[in-house]
XYZ file of C-alpha atoms in Angstrom:
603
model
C -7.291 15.743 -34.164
C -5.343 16.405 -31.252
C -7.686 15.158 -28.718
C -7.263 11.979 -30.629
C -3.574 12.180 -30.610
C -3.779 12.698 -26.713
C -6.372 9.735 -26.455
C -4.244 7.671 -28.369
C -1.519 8.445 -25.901
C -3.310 8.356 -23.083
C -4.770 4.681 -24.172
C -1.447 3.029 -25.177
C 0.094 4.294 -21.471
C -2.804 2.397 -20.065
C -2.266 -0.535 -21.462
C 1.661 -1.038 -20.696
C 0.645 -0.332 -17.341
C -1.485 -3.166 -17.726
C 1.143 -5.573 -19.397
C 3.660 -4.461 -16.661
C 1.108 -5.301 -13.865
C -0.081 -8.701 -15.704
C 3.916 -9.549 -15.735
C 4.106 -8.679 -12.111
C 1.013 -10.612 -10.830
C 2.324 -14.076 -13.058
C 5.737 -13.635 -11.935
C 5.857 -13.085 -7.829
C 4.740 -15.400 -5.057
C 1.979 -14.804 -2.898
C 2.722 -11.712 -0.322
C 2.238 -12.079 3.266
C -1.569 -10.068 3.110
C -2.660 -11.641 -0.058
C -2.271 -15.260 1.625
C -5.277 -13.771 4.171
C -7.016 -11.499 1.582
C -7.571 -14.649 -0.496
C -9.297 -16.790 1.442
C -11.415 -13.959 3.023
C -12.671 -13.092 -0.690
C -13.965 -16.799 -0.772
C -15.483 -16.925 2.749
C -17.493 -14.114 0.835
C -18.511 -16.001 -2.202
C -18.561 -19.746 -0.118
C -19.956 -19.023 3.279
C -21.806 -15.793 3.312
C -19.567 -14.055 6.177
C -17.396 -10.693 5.211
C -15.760 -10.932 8.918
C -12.662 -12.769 7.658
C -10.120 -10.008 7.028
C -12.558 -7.783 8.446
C -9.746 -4.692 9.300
C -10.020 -4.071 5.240
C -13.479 -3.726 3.590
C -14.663 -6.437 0.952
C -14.824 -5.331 -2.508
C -11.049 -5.864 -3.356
C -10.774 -9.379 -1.645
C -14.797 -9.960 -3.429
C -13.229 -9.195 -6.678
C -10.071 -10.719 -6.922
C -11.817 -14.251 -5.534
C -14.635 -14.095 -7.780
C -12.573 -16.040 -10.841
C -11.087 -18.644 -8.111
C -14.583 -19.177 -7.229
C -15.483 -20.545 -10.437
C -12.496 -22.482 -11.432
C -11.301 -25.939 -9.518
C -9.711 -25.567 -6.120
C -9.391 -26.923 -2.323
C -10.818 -25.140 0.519
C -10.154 -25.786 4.296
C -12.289 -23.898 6.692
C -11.558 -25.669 9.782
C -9.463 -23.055 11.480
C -12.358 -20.734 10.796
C -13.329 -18.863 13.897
C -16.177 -16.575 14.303
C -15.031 -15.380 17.880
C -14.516 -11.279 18.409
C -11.285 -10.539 17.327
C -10.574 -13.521 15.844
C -8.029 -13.378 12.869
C -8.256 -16.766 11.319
C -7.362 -15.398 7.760
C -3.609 -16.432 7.454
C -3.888 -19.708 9.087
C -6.955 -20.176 6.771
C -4.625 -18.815 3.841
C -1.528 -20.957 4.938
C -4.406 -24.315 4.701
C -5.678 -22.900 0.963
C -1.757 -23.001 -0.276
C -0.643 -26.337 1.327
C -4.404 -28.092 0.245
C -3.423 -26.613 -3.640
C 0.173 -27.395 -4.017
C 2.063 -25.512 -6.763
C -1.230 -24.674 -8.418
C -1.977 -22.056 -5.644
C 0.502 -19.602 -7.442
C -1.407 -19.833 -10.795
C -4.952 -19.167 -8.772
C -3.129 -16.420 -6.832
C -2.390 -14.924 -10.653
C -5.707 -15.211 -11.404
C -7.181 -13.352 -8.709
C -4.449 -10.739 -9.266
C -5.601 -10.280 -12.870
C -9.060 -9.366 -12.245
C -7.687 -6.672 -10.278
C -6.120 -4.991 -12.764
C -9.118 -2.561 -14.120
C -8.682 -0.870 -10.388
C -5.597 0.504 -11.497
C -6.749 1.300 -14.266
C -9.702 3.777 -12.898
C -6.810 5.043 -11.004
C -4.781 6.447 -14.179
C -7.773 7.560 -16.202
C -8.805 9.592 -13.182
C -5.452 11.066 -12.952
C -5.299 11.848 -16.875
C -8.896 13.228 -16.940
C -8.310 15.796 -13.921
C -5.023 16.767 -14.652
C -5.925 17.745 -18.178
C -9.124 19.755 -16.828
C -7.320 21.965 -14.468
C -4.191 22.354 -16.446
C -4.363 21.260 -19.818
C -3.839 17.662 -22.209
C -0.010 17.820 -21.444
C -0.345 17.685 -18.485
C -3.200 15.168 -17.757
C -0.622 12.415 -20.134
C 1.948 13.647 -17.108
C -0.271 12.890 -14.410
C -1.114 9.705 -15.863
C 2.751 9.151 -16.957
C 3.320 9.540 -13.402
C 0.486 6.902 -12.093
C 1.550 4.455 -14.914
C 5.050 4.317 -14.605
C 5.396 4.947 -10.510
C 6.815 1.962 -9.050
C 4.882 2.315 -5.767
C 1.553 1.855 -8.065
C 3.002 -0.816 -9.683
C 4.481 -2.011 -7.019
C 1.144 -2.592 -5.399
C -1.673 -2.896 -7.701
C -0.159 -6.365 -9.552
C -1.807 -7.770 -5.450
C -4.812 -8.321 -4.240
C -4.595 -6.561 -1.474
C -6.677 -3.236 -1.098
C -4.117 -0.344 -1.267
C -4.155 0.670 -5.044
C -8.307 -0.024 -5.397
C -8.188 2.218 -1.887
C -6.131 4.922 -4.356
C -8.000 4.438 -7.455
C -11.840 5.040 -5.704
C -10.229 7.336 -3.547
C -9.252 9.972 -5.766
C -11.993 9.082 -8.086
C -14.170 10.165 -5.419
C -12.819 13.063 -4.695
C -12.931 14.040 -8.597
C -16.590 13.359 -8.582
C -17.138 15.820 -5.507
C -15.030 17.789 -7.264
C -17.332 17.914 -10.403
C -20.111 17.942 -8.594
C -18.819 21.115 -6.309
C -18.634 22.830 -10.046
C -21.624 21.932 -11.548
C -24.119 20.993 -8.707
C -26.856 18.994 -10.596
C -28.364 15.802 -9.032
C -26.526 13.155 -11.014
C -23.293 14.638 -10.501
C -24.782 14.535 -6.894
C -25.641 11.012 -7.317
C -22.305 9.868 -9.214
C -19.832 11.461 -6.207
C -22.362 9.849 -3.347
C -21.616 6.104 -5.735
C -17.695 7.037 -5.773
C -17.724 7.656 -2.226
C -18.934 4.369 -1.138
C -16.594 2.651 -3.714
C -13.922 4.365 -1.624
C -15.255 3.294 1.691
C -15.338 -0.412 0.219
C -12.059 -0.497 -0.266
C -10.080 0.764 3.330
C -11.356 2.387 5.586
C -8.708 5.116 5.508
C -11.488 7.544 3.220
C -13.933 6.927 6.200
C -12.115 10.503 6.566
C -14.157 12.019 3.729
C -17.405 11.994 5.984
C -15.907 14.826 7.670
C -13.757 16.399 5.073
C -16.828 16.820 2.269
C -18.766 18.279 4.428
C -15.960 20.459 5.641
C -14.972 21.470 1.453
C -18.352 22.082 1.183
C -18.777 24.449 3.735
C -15.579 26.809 2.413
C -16.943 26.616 -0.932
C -20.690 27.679 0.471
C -19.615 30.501 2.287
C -16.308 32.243 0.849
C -16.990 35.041 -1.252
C -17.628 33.391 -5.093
C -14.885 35.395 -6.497
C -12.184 33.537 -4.079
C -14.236 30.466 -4.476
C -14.972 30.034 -8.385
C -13.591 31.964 -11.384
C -16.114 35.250 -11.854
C -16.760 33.848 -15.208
C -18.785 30.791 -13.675
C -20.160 32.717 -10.889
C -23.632 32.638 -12.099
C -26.179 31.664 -9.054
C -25.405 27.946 -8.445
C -23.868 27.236 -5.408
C -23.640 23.762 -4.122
C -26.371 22.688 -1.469
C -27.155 21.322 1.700
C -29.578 18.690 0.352
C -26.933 17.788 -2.783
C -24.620 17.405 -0.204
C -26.611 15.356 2.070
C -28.017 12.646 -0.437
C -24.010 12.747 -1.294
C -23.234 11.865 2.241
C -26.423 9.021 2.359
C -25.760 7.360 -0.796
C -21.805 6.915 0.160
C -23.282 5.592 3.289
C -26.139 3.345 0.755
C -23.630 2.063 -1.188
C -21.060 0.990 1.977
C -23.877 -1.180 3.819
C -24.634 -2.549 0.402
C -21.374 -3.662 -0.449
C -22.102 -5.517 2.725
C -25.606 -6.712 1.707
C -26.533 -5.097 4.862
C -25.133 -7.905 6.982
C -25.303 -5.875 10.846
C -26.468 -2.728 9.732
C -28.355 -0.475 12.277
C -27.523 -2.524 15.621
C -27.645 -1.698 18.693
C -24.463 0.578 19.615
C -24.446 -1.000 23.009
C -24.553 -4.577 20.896
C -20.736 -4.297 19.624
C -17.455 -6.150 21.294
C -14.774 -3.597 20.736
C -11.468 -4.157 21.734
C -9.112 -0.527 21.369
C -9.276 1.926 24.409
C -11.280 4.435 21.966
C -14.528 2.199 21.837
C -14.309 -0.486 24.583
C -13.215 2.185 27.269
C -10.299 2.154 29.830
C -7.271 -0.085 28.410
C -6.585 -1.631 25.091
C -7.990 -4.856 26.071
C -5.916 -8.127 24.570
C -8.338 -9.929 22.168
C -6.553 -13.208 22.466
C -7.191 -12.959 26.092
C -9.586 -10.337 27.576
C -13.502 -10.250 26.911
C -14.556 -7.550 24.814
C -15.825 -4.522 26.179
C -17.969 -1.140 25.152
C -18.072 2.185 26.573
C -21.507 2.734 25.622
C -23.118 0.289 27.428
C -25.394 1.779 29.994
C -25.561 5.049 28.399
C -28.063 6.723 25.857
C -25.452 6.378 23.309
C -25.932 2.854 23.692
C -29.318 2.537 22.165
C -28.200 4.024 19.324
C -28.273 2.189 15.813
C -25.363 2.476 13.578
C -25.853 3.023 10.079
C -22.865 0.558 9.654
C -22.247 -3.260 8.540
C -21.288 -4.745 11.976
C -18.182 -6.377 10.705
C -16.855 -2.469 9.099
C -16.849 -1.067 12.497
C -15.717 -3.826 14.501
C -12.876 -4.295 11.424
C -12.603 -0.348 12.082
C -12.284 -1.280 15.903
C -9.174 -4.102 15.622
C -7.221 -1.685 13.738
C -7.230 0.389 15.729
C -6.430 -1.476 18.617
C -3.445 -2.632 16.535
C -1.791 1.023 16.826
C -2.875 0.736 20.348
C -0.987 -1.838 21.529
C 1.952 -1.120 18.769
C 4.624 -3.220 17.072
C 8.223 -3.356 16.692
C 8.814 -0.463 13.854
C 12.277 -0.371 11.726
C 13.659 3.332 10.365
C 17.056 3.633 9.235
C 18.962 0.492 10.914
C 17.136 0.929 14.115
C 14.350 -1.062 15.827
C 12.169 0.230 18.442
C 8.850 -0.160 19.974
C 6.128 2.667 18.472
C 7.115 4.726 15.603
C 8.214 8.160 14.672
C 5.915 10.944 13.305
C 8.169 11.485 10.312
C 8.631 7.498 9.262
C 6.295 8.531 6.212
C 7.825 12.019 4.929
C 11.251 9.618 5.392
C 9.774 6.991 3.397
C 8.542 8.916 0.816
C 11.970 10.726 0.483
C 13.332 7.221 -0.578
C 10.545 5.475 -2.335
C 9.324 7.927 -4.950
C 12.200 8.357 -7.934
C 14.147 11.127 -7.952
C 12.309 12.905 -11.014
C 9.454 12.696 -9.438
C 11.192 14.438 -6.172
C 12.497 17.079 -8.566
C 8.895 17.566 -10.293
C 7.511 19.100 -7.194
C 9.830 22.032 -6.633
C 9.697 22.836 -10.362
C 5.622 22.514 -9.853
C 5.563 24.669 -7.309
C 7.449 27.583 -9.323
C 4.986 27.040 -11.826
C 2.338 27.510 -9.365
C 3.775 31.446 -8.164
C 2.402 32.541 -11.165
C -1.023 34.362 -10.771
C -2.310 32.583 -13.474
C -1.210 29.246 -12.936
C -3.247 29.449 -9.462
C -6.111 27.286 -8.534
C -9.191 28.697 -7.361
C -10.110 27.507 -4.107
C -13.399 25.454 -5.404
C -10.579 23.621 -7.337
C -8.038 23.192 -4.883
C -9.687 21.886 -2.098
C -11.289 18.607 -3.114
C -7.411 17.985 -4.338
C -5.208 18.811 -1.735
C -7.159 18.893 1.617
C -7.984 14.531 1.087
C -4.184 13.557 0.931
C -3.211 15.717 3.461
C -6.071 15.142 5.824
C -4.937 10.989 5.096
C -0.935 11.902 5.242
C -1.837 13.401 8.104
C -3.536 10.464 10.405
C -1.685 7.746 9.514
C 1.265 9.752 10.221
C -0.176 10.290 13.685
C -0.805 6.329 14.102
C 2.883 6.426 15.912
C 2.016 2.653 17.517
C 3.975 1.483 15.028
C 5.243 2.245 11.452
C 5.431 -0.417 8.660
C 4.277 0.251 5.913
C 4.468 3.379 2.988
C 1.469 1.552 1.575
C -0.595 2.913 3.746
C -0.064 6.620 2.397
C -0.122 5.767 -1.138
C -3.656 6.615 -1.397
C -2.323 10.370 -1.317
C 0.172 9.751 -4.320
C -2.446 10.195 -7.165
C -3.575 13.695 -5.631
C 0.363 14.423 -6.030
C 0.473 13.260 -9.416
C -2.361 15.712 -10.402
C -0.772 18.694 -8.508
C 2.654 17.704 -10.060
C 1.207 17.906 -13.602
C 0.726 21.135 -13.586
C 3.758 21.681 -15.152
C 2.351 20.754 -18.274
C 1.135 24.480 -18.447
C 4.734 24.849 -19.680
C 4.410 22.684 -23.162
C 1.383 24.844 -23.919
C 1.560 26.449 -27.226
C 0.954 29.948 -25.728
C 2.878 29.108 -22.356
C 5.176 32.488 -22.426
C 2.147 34.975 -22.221
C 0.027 32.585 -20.482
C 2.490 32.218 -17.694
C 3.927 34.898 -15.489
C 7.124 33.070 -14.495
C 9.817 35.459 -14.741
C 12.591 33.708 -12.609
C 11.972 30.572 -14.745
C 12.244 30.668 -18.820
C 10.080 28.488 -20.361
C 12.550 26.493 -22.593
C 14.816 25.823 -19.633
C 11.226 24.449 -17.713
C 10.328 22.566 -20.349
C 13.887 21.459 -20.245
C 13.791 20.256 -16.504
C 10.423 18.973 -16.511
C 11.125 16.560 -19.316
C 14.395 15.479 -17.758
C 12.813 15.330 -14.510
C 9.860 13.124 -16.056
C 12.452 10.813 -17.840
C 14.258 10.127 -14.778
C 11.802 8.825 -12.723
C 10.064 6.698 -15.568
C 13.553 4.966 -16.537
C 14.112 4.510 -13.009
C 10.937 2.864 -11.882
C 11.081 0.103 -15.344
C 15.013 -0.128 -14.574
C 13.986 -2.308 -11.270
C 10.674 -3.263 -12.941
C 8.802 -6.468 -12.094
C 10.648 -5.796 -8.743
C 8.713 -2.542 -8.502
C 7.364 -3.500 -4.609
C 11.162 -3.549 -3.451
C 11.529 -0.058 -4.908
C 13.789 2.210 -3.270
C 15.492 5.529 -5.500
C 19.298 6.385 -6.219
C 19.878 8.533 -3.497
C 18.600 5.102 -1.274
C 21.131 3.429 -2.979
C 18.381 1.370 -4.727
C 16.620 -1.501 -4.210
C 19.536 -3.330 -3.382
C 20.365 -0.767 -0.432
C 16.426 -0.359 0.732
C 17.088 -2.381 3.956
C 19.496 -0.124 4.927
C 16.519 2.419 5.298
C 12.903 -0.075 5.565
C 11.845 -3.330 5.678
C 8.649 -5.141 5.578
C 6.343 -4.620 3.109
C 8.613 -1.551 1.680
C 10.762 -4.183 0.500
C 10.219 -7.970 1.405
C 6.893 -9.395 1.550
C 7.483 -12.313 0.534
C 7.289 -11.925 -3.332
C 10.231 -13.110 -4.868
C 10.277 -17.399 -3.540
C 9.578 -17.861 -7.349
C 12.509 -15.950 -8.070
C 14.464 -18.219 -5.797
C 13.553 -21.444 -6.992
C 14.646 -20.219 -10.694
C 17.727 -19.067 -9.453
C 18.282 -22.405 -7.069
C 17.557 -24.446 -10.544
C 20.114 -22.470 -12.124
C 22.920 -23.114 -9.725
C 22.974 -26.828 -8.952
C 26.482 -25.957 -7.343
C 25.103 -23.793 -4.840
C 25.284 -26.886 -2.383
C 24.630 -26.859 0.673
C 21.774 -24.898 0.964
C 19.598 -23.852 3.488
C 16.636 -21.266 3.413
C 14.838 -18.979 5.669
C 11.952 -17.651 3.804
C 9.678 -14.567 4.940
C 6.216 -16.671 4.484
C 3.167 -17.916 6.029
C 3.362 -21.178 3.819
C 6.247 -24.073 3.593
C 8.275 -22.878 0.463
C 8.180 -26.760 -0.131
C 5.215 -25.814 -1.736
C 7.216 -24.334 -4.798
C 9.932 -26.861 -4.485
C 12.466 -25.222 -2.633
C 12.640 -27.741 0.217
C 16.066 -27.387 2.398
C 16.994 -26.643 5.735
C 16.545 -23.433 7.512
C 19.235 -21.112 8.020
C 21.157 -21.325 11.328
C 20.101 -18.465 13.356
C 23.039 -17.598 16.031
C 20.744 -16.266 19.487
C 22.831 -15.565 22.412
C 22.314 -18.664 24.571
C 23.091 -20.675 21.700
C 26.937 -19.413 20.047
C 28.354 -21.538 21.946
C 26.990 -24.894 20.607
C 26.240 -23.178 17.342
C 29.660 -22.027 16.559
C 30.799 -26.100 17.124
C 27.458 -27.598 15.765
C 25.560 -25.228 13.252
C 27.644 -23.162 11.296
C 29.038 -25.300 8.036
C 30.823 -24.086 4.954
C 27.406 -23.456 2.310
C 25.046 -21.285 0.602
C 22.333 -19.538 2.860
C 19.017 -18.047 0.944
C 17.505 -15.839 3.554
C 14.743 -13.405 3.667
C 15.714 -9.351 3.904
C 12.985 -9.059 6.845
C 15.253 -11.878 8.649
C 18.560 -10.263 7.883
C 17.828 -6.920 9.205
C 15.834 -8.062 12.305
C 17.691 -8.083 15.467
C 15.231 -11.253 16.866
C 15.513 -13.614 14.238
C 19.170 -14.218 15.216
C 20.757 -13.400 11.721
C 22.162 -10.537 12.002
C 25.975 -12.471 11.468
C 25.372 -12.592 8.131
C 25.490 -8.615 7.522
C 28.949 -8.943 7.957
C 29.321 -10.309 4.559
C 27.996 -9.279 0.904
C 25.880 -11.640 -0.622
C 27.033 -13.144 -3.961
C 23.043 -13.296 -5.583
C 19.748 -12.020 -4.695
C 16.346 -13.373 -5.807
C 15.041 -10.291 -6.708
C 15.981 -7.939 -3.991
C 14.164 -9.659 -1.111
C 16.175 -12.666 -0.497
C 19.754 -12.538 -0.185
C 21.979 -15.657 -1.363
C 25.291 -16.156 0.935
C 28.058 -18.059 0.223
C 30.205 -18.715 3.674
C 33.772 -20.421 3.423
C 35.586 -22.032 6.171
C 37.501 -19.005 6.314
C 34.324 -16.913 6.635
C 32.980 -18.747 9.122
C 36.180 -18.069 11.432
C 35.321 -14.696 11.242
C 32.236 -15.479 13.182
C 33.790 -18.226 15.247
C 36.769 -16.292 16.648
C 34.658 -13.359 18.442
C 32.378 -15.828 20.108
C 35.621 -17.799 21.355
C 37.530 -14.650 22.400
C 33.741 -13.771 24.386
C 33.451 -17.772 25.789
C 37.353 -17.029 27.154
C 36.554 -13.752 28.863
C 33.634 -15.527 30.305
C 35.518 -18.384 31.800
């Protein structure tokens, strides 16, 4: 009866996550990945070719097109290029919009929908091993925590590959897991299937190559008392050849996913681009001819067990943190990144409660019994750390706390362990002096509460997310940009608000897109951006009494000229990308008079 009660639970949390992630997908406009993802899902189905998008694997972008596929649409492939490092997929994206007018954003809902069940795997996975290693309470936490978290929603209502990345991610690592418990041949068979699902998605978990063998190894060899409970010693220890046909049939299922389309070429046969393959300097792939340090060597006559377009993908990623971007941390812009951006970011984008839960977790954890054996504690804690661990060391430039989400689930799971305090024999079963149980059970249900009312509080703006101690959503530019915050997602938003304020005239618009907003009917002037060379003439010719609608990406960047608006609060937002402005004559002099006291100091 109570399994049934915790199923029932466990089945009704799914499925608001699924209503709040259906709501999501409907309601925003197409983000600035999804525009390329799109398109390179249909150059799958269409053409035959996986290299369009090739830096991300093709099962997400394969999934979500599948339904567009088979309904009427408009396809324009003549900016398709096959050339190496060729990245046709926005321009190709930016075509698919304009050729399908408005009806783009109901095919761009579409595809999201489909992609729903990956989040899905995601929370069931989370449920399932939280409530093996510590109990049902807390696997419902675990998968409170994936339901509700507003970086999972956030991301997994797009079609891009971050939240499938998560969801096969840890499911792999719950298989191996399994598997590292009970070595039979299926479980053998089921964590080699889970791992390739994992490298289909990003290419992040090509990590786990190294780090199952490495688990495996520690579990091997460490004394089985350190290693496993005594009471499942037995003789069954986890082999080489499990292991192996583990490691083969991730690798099976990867070139699959790719029906085999390059597999086993020549090493010597690939155009690589970064420093790391091609040799010497990051070469410029709008420019330079491709090169390869293997050429001429042994090495070179290699095959690779790889689909060509995974590692040359693998390749022009990397040679983006290479050659490095503009990153933004805290009001300042500069070129490369900072090894902390992502323990930063995290310290503003997960809710407060869920800040709170790991401390109290960790109390939990002092207590003898409340330990996890090392067979269990490896397979969830050495993957997000190993991933933490690289991107964070990817210091070319820092974007985007998407890219360490995959590690979030693994948290979730750890976090849950303070379930063990809503067990019914919790006093004798923990040894927690310091901490009574009522007062844990106390803190952890406070601590839970907080961080679910504050995630649906900003809910369907969930991508924009940013905690109290941020200052919100509304403040998150004051700490990230980009994807952390505006990607686009909220032009739909702006048109509904524009409808509803037929006084807000005039308007202009600068919109952080790769399409003409015209698309979605909001069709007015861009926003005067004031550069240096141009106050002059601007302050007699540009500036005007109006509304201004402008992207958060614009506002905060220090190139796109804007940066006179920050002097002023806006009066609306459409959702908590766009900013709405409205600039008197008065206002305006407060821009006008420093540029005239600077033009008389010139003179």
């Amino acid at each position: 009866m109570r399994c049934s009660k915790t199923n029932l639970v466990a089945t009704v949390l799914l499925a608001i996550h699924a209503g709040l992630l259906a709501w999501c997908g409907y309601r925003h406009s197409p983000t600035l990945d999804e525009i390329g993802h799109l398109p390179g899902g249909l150059a799958i189905w269409e053409l035959g070719f996986f290299d369009l998008y090739r830096v991300n694997p093709p099962l997400p972008r394969a999934v979500a097109s599948a339904p567009v596929q088979l309904v009427p649409h408009e396809t324009d492939w003549s900016k398709y290029s096959s050339a190496p490092g060729a990245r046709p997929e926005w321009a190709i994206g930016s075509d698919f919009i304009r050729v399908n007018g408005e009806r783009s954003f109901w095919l761009f809902a579409l595809a999201r929908w489909v992609c729903i069940p990956f989040s899905l795997i995601g929370g069931i996975v989370c449920w399932r091993w939280g409530r093996a290693l510590f109990g049902e309470p807390a696997g419902l936490i675990a998968l409170a925590l994936w339901c509700f978290g507003p970086n999972i929603i956030g991301n997994g209502w797009m079609i891009t590959p971050d939240i499938p990345a998560t969801s096969f991610g840890v499911l792999a690592a719950y298989c191996y897991w399994r598997w590292l418990r009970d070595p039979t041949w299926a479980h053998a068979l089921l964590a080699g299937g889970a791992l390739g699902l994992a490298e289909l998605s990003k290419m992040t978990w090509v990590v786990l190559f190294g780090v199952w063998p490495a688990v495996w190894l520690a579990v091997r060899f460490i004394p089985r008392g350190i290693a496993k409970p005594a009471s499942e010693a037995g003789d069954r220890r986890p082999g080489f050849k499990q292991l192996a046909a583990i490691l083969l049939t991730g690798l099976y299922v990867l070139n699959l996913g790719y029906a085999f389309d390059g597999s086993f070429r020549r090493l010597d046969s690939y155009p690589f681009f970064s420093s790391t393959l091609a040799g010497g300097e990051t070469l410029d792939r709008n420019t330079d001819p491709p090169g390869n340090r293997f050429a001429d060597t042994w090495l070179g006559a290699v095959p690779v067990p790889l689909p060509y377009d995974y590692l040359t993908g693998m390749d022009l990623q990397k040679q983006d943190f290479e050659v490095g971007k503009t990153s933004y941390l805290r009001g300042e812009f500069k070129e490369g990144g900072w090894w902390y951006y992502y323990l930063y970011a995290a310290l503003v984008k997960l809710p407060i409660g869920m800040l709170l839960l790991i401390p109290l977790a960790a109390l939990v954890a002092v207590s003898w019994r409340a330990r996890l054996q090392l067979i269990d504690a490896l397979p969830l804690i050495v993957p997000p750390l190993v991933v933490f661990a690289l991107v964070s060391s990817q210091t070319g430039f820092n974007r985007y706390f998407r890219y360490v989400v995959p590690a979030l689930p693994f948290l979730f799971i750890w976090v849950s362990r303070v379930g063990l305090l809503f067990k019914p024999d919790a006093a004798t079963t923990l040894a927690v002096s310091r901490l009574p149980i009522h007062a844990g059970r106390t803190l952890a249900t406070a601590a839970l509460a907080w961080a679910i009312a504050s995630s649906l509080y900003y809910w369907p703006h969930s991508l924009s997310y940013f905690n109290e101690f941020a200052g919100g959503p509304r403040r998150g530019h004051d700490h990230l940009i980009d994807a952390n915050i505006d990607w686009g997602q909220d032009l739909l938003y702006l048109r509904e608000w524009i409808a509803e304020h037929p006084e807000a005239r005039p308007l202009t618009v600068t919109y952080e897109g790769f399409f003409d907003p015209a698309v979605a009917g909001v069709d007015f002037p861009r926003t005067p951006a004031l550069s240096m060379d141009e106050k002059r003439r601007a302050m007699l010719n540009q500036l005007r009494p109006g509304w201004h609608a402008i992207s958060v990406a614009y506002l905060r960047h220090p190139s796109h000229n804007y940066d006179y608006l920050q002097a002023f609060e806006p009066v609306a937002m459409a959702g908590y990308s766009i900013h709405i402005y409205r600039l008197s004559e008065e206002d305006l002099e407060r821009i006008r008079e420093p540029l005239r006291e600077s033009e008389r100091m010139s003179e």
